[in-house]
Short mmCIF file of C-alpha atoms and ligand atoms in Angstrom, two decimals:
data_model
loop_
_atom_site.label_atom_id
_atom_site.label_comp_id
_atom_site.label_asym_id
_atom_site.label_seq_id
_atom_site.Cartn_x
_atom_site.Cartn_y
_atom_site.Cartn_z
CA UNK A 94 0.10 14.83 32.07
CA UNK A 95 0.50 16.37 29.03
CA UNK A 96 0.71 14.80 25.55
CA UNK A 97 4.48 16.45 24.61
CA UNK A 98 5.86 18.32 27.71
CA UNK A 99 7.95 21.45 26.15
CA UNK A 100 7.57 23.64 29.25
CA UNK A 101 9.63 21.15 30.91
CA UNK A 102 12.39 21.34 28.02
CA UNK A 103 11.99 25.25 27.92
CA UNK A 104 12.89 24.97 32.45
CA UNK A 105 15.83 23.21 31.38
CA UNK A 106 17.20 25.19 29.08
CA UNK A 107 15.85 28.82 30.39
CA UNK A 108 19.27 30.49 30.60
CA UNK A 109 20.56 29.00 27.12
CA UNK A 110 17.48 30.00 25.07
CA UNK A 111 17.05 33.54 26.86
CA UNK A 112 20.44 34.37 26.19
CA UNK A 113 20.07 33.33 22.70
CA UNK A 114 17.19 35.39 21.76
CA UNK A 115 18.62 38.57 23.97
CA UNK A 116 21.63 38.45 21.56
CA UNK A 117 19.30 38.98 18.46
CA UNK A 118 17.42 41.43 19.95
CA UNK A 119 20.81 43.33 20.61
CA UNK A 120 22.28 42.97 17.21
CA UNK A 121 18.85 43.17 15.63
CA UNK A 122 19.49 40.77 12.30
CA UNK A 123 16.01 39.31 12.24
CA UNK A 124 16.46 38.34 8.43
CA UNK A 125 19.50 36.27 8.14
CA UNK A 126 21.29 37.03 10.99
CA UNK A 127 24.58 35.25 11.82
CA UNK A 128 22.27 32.85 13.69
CA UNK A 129 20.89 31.28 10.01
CA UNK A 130 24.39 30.14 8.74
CA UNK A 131 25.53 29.00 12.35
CA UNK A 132 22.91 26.68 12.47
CA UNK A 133 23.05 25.61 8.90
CA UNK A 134 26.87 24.62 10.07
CA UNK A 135 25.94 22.69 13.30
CA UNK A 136 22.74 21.01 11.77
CA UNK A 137 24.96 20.45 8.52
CA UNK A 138 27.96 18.51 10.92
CA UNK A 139 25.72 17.04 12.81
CA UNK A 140 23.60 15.23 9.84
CA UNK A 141 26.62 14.68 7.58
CA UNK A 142 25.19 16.07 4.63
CA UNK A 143 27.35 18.73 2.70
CA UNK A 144 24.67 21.55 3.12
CA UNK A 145 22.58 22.54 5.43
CA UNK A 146 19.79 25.61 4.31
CA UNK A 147 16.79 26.57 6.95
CA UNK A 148 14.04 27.20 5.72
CA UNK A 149 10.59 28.28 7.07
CA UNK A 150 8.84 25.09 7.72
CA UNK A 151 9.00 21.64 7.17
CA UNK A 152 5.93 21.98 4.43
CA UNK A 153 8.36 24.87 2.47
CA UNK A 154 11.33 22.68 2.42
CA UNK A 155 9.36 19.68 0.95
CA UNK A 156 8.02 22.28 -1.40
CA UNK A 157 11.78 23.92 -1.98
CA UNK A 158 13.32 20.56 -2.87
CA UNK A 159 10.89 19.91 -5.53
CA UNK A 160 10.94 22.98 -6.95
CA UNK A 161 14.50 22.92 -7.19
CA UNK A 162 14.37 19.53 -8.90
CA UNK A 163 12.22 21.59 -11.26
CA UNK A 164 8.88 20.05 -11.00
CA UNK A 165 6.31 20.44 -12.91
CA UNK A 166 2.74 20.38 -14.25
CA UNK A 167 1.77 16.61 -14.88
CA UNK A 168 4.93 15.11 -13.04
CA UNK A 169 4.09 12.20 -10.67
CA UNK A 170 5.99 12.29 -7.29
CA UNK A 171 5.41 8.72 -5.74
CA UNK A 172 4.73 8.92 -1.99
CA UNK A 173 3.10 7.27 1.26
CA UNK A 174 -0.88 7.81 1.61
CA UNK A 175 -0.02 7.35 5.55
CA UNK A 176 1.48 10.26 6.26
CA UNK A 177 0.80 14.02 7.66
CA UNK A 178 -1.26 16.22 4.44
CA UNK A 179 1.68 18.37 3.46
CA UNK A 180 4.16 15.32 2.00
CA UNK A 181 1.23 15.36 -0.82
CA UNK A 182 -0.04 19.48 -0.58
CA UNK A 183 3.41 20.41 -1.83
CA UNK A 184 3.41 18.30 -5.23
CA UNK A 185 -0.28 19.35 -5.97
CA UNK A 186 0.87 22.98 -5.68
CA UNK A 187 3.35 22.48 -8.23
CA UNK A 188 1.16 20.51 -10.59
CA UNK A 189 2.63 17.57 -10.09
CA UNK A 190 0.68 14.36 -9.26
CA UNK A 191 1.33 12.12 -5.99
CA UNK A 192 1.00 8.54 -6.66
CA UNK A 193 0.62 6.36 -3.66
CA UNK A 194 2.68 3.51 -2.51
CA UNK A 195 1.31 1.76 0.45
CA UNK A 196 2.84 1.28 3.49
CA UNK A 197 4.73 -2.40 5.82
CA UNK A 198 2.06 -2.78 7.96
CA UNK A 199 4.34 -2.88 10.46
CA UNK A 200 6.40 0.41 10.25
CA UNK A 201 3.78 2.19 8.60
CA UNK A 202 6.43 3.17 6.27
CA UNK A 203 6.60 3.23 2.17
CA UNK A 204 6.79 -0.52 1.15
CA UNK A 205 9.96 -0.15 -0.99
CA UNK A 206 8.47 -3.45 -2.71
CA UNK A 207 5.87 -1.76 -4.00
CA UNK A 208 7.37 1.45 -5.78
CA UNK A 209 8.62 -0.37 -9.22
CA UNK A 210 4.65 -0.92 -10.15
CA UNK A 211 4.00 2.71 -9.56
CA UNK A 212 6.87 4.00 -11.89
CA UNK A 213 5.57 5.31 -15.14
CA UNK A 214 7.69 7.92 -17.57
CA UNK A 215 6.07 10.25 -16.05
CA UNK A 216 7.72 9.73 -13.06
CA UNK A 217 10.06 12.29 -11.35
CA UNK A 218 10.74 12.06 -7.48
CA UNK A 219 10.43 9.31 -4.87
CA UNK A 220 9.64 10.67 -1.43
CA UNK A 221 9.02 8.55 1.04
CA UNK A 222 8.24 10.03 5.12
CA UNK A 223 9.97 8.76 7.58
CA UNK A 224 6.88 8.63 10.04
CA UNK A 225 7.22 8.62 13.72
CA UNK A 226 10.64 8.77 13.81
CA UNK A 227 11.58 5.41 12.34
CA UNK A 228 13.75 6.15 8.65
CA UNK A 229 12.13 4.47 5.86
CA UNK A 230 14.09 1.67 4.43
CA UNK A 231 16.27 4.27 2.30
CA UNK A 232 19.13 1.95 0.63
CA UNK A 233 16.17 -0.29 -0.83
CA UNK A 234 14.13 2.60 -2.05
CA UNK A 235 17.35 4.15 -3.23
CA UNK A 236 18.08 0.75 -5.31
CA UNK A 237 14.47 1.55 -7.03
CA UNK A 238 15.60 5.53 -7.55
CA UNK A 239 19.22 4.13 -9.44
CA UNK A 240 17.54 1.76 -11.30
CA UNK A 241 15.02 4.44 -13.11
CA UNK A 242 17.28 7.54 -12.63
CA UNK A 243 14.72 9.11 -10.07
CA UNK A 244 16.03 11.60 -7.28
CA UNK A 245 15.05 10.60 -3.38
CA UNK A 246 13.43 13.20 -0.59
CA UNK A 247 13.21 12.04 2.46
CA UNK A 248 10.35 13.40 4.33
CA UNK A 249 12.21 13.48 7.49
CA UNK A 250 10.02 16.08 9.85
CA UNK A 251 9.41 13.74 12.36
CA UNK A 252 13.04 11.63 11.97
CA UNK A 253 15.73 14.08 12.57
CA UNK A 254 18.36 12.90 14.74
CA UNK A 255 17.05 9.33 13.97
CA UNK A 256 19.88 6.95 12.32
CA UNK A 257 19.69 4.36 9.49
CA UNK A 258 22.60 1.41 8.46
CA UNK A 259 24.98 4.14 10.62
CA UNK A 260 24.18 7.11 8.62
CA UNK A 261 21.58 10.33 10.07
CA UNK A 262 18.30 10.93 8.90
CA UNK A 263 18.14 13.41 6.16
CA UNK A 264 21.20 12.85 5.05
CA UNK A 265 20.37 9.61 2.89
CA UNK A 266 19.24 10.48 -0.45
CA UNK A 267 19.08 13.68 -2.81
CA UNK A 268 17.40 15.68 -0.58
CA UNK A 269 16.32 15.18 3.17
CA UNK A 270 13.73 17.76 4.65
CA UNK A 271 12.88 18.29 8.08
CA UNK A 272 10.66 20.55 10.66
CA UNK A 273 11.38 22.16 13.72
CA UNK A 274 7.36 22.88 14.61
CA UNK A 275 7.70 22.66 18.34
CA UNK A 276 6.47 19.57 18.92
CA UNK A 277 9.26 17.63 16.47
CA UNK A 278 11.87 15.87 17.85
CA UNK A 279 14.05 18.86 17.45
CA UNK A 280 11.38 22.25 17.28
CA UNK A 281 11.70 25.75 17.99
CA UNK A 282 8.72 28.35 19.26
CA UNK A 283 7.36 29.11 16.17
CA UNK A 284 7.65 27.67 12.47
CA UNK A 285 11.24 26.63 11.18
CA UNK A 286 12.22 23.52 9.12
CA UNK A 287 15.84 22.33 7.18
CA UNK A 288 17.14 20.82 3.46
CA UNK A 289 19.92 19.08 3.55
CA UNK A 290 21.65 17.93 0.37
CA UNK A 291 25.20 17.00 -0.49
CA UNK A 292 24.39 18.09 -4.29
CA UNK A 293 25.96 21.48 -4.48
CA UNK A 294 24.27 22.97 -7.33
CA UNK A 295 20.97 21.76 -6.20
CA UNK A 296 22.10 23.37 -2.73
CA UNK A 297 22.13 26.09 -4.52
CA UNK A 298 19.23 26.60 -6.08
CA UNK A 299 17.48 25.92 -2.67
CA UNK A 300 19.63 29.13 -1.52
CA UNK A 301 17.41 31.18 -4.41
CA UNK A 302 14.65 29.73 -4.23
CA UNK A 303 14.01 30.46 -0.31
CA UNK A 304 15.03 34.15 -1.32
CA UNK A 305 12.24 34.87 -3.77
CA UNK A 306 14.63 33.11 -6.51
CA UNK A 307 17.19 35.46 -5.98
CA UNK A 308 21.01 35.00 -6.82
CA UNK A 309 21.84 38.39 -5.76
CA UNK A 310 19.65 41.34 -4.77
CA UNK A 311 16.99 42.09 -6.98
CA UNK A 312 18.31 40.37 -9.73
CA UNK A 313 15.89 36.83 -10.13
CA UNK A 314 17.30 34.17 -11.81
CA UNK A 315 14.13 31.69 -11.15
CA UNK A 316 10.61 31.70 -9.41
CA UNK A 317 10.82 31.15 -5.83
CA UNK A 318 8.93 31.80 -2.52
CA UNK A 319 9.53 33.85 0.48
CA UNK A 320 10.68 30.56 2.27
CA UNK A 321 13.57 32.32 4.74
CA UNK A 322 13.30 30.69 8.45
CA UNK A 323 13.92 33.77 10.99
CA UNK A 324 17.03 34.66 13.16
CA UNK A 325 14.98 34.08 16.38
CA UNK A 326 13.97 30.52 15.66
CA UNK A 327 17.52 29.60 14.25
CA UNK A 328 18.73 31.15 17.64
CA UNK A 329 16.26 28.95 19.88
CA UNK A 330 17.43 26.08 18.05
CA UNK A 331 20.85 26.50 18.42
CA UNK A 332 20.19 26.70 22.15
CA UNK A 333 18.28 23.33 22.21
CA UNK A 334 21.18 21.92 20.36
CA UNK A 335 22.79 21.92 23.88
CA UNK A 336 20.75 19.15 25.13
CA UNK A 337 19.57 17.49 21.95
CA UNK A 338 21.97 14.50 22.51
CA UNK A 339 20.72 13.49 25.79
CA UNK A 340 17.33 14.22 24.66
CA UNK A 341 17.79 12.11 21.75
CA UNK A 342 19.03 9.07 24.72
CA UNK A 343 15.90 9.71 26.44
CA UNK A 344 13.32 9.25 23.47
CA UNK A 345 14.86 5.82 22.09
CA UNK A 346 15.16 4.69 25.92
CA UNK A 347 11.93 5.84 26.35
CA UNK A 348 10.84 4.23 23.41
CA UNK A 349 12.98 0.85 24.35
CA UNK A 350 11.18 1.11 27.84
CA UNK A 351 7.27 1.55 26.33
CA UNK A 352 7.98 -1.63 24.32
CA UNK A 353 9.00 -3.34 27.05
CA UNK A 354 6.49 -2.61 29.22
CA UNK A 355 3.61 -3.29 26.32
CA UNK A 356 5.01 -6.36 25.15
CA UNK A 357 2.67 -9.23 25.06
CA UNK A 358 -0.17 -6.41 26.33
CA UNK A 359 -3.30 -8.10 24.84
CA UNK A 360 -4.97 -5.85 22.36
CA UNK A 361 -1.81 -3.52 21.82
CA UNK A 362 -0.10 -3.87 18.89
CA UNK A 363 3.61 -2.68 18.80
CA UNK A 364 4.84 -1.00 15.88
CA UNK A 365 7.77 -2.49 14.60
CA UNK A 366 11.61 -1.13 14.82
CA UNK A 367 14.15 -2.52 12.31
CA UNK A 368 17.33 -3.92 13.50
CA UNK A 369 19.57 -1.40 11.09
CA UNK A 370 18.01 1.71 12.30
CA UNK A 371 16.80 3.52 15.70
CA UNK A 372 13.22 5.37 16.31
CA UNK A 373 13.50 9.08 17.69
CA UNK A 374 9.67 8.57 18.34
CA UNK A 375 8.55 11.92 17.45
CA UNK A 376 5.04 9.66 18.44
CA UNK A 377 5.24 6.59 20.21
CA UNK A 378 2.23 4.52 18.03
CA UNK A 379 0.52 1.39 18.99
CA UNK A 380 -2.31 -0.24 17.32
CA UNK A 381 -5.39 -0.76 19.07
CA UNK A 382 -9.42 -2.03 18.38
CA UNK A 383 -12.11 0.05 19.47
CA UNK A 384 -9.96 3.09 19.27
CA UNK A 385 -12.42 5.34 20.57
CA UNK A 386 -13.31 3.81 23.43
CA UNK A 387 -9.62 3.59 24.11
CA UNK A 388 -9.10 6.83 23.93
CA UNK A 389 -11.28 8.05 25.62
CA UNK A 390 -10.72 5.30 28.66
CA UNK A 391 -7.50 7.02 28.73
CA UNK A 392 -8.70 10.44 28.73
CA UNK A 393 -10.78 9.68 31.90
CA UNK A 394 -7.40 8.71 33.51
CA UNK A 395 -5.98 11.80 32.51
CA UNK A 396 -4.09 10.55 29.62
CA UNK A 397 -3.80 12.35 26.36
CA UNK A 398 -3.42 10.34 22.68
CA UNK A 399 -4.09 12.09 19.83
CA UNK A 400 -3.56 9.89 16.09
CA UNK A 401 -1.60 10.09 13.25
CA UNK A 402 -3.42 9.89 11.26
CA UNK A 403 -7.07 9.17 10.85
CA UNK A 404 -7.73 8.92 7.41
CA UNK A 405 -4.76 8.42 4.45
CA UNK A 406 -4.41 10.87 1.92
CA UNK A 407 -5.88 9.17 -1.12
CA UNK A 408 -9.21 9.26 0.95
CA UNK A 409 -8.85 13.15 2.02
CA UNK A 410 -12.24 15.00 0.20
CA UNK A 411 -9.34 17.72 -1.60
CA UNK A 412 -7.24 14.26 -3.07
CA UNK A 413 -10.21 11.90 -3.63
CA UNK A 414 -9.43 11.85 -7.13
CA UNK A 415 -6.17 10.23 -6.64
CA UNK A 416 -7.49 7.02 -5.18
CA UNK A 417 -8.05 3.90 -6.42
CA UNK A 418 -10.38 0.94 -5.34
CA UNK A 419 -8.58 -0.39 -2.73
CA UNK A 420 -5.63 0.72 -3.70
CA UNK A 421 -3.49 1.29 -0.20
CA UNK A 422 -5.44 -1.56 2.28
CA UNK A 423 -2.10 -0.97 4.82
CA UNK A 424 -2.71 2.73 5.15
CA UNK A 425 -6.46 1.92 5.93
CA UNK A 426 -6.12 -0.24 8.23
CA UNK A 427 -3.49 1.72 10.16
CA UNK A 428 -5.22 4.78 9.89
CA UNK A 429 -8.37 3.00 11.67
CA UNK A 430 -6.11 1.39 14.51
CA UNK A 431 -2.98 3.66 15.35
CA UNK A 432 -2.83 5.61 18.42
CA UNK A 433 -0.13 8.01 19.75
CA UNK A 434 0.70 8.32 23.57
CA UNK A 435 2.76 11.12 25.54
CA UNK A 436 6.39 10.86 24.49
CA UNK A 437 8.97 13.73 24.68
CA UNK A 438 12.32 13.66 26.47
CA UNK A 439 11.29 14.97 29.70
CA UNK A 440 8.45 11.99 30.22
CA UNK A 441 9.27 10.65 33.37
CA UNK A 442 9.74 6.77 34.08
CA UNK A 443 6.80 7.09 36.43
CA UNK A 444 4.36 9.00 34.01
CA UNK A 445 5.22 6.31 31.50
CA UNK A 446 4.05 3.79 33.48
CA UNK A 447 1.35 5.53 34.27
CA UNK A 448 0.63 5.58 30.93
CA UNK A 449 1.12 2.13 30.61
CA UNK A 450 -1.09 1.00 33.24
CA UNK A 451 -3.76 3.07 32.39
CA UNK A 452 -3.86 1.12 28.78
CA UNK A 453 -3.79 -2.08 30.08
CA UNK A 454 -6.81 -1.28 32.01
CA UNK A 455 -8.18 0.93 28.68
CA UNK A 456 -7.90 -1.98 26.23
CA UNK A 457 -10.05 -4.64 28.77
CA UNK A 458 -13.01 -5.85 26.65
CA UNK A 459 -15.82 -4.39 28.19
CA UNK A 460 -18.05 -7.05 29.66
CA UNK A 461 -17.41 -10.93 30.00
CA UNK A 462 -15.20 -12.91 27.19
C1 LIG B 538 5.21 18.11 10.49
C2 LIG B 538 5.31 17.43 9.19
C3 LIG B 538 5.45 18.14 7.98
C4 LIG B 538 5.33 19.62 7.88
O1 LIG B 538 6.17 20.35 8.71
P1 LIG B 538 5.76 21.86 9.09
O2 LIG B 538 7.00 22.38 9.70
O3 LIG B 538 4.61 21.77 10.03
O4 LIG B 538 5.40 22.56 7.85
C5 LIG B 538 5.63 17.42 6.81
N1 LIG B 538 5.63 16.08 6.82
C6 LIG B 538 5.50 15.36 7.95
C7 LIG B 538 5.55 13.87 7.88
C8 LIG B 538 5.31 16.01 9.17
O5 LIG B 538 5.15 15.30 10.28
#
């Protein structure tokens, strides 16, 4: 079994995605082909957000946004400790400072509750992740970002397709900023990733900015970065498209069905899904004890988990100087108990209990209790 099963998706869709990727190689646009803008249209529609602009990974569109809200030296950017490095990488880059919020224990998502402490006048950006899948709770965090005047990014790599009060992922605040690395909830075969925005001046600035800060050629109107995403990747995407709606069935039924199934499981702890939104489940995460031992209990019945993630941010050697005694106790203790099992659309009902059986078995005490 394997941990995220693309080869599966790829048998699926062989004829879409070969077509796809013939077509560039006849017309030979690799830069900005028609490809970019037909996918910035789709992905656009399908989000609701006015505008759409690919970019070449989900790290460079966290890292676009910000620059086009003109960050800079000494700004803070408040943010979740729990999350994957690049949500923080991207402010330190620009000279900003992330200040960590801690996480509901339970979604492992930015505790709106606790983002009014954190706001100094130094304070520029809220950016919350919306990790695993599940959207952070936007219109609360939003309430926060009105009251002080602050622009919102969403850090929705692992969220896209995932809805919240009605309304799409990424398409909830100033800025939402996904990924397609292959093993996202919507990837392509390489490195590729998406602003969205409804703002269009700051649409445009992204536009520049991913084109070396170009408005038109050779002629520089701000600093930017070579931040295009590639016709071939914006073609394989457009091909997944296809089947992205069923897939999108299968991962919250799949997640539905793992819930069910590990509800009540002693020593599994369920993370929790809010009533106003829906989990894509780019991981499915439980919490567990002994996490080592589980793991590798699993791995000896040919299971694969892998975590996300296994130490917070404020405690990463490069950001050490960002943390605070105790300052984010949530994040710990997730970090020290979360563990991700295979989930991708093409999991089938019987690997999944598979799965599920060989965790019951996995999480036994070892000995007599
Ligand atoms: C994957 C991921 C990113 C970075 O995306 P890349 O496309 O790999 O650069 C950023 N934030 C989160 C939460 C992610 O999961």
């Amino acid at each position: 079994m394997q941990f995220i099963d693309l080869k599966s998706q790829y048998a699926a869709l062989k004829p879409e995605i070969d077509a796809r990727i013939q077509r560039v190689l006849d017309h030979g646009q690799y830069i900005m082909g028609p490809e970019v803008a037909e996918l910035e249209q789709r992905l656009a529609a399908f989000s609701g957000a006015k505008h759409c602009i690919t970019v070449a990974s989900g790290t460079e569109a966290l890292l676009i946004s910000l620059m086009a809200l003109g960050l800079k030296p000494g700004d803070e950017v408040i943010t979740s400790p729990f999350t994957f490095i690049a949500t923080a990488e991207v402010i330190v880059l620009l000279g900003g400072v992330p200040v960590f919020a801690d996480i509901e224990p339970d979604t492992c998502n930015i505790d709106a509750t606790k983002l009014e402490a954190k706001i100094t006048p130094r304070t520029r950006v809220i950016m919350p992740v919306s990790l695993y899948g599940q959207v952070a709770d936007m219109d609360a965090i939003q309430e926060v970002a009105t009251r002080h005047g602050l622009p919102v990014i969403e850090d929705a790599a692992q969220s896209f397709g995932a809805t919240y009060r009605g309304r799409r992922s990424g398409a909830l605040s100033t800025f939402g900023c996904t990924s397609f690395f292959p093993s996202k909830p919507l990837g392509c075969y390489g490195d590729g990733g998406a602003i969205f925005t409804s703002d269009d001046h700051l649409a445009q600035a992204c536009r520049e900015i991913r084109v070396h800060g170009q408005s038109k050629r050779y002629f520089h109107t701000r600093v930017g970065v070579g931040g295009r995403m590639d016709t071939l990747q914006c073609a394989i995407v457009l091909a997944k498209l296809d089947r992205f709606g069923w897939e999108l069935e299968r991962r919250l039924a799949l997640g539905e069905r793992y819930h069910a199934l590990l509800d009540g499981v002693p020593g599994v702890g369920l993370l929790a899904v809010r009533d106003d939104r829906d989990c894509v489940w780019a991981q499915y995460t439980v919490f567990v004890r002994q996490r080592e031992r589980v793991q590798q209990a699993l791995q000896a019945r040919g299971v694969p988990t892998a975590v996300h993630y296994p130490r917070p941010l404020h405690l990463q050697p490069a950001y050490e100087a960002l943390c605070c005694a105790d300052c984010c106790p949530a994040s710990v203790h997730a970090s020290q108990h979360v563990m991700s099992l295979p989930m991708s659309a093409d999991l089938t009902e019987a690997q999944q209990e598979a799965v599920v059986a060989a965790l019951r078995e996995a999480v036994k005490p070892s000995g007599a209790h």
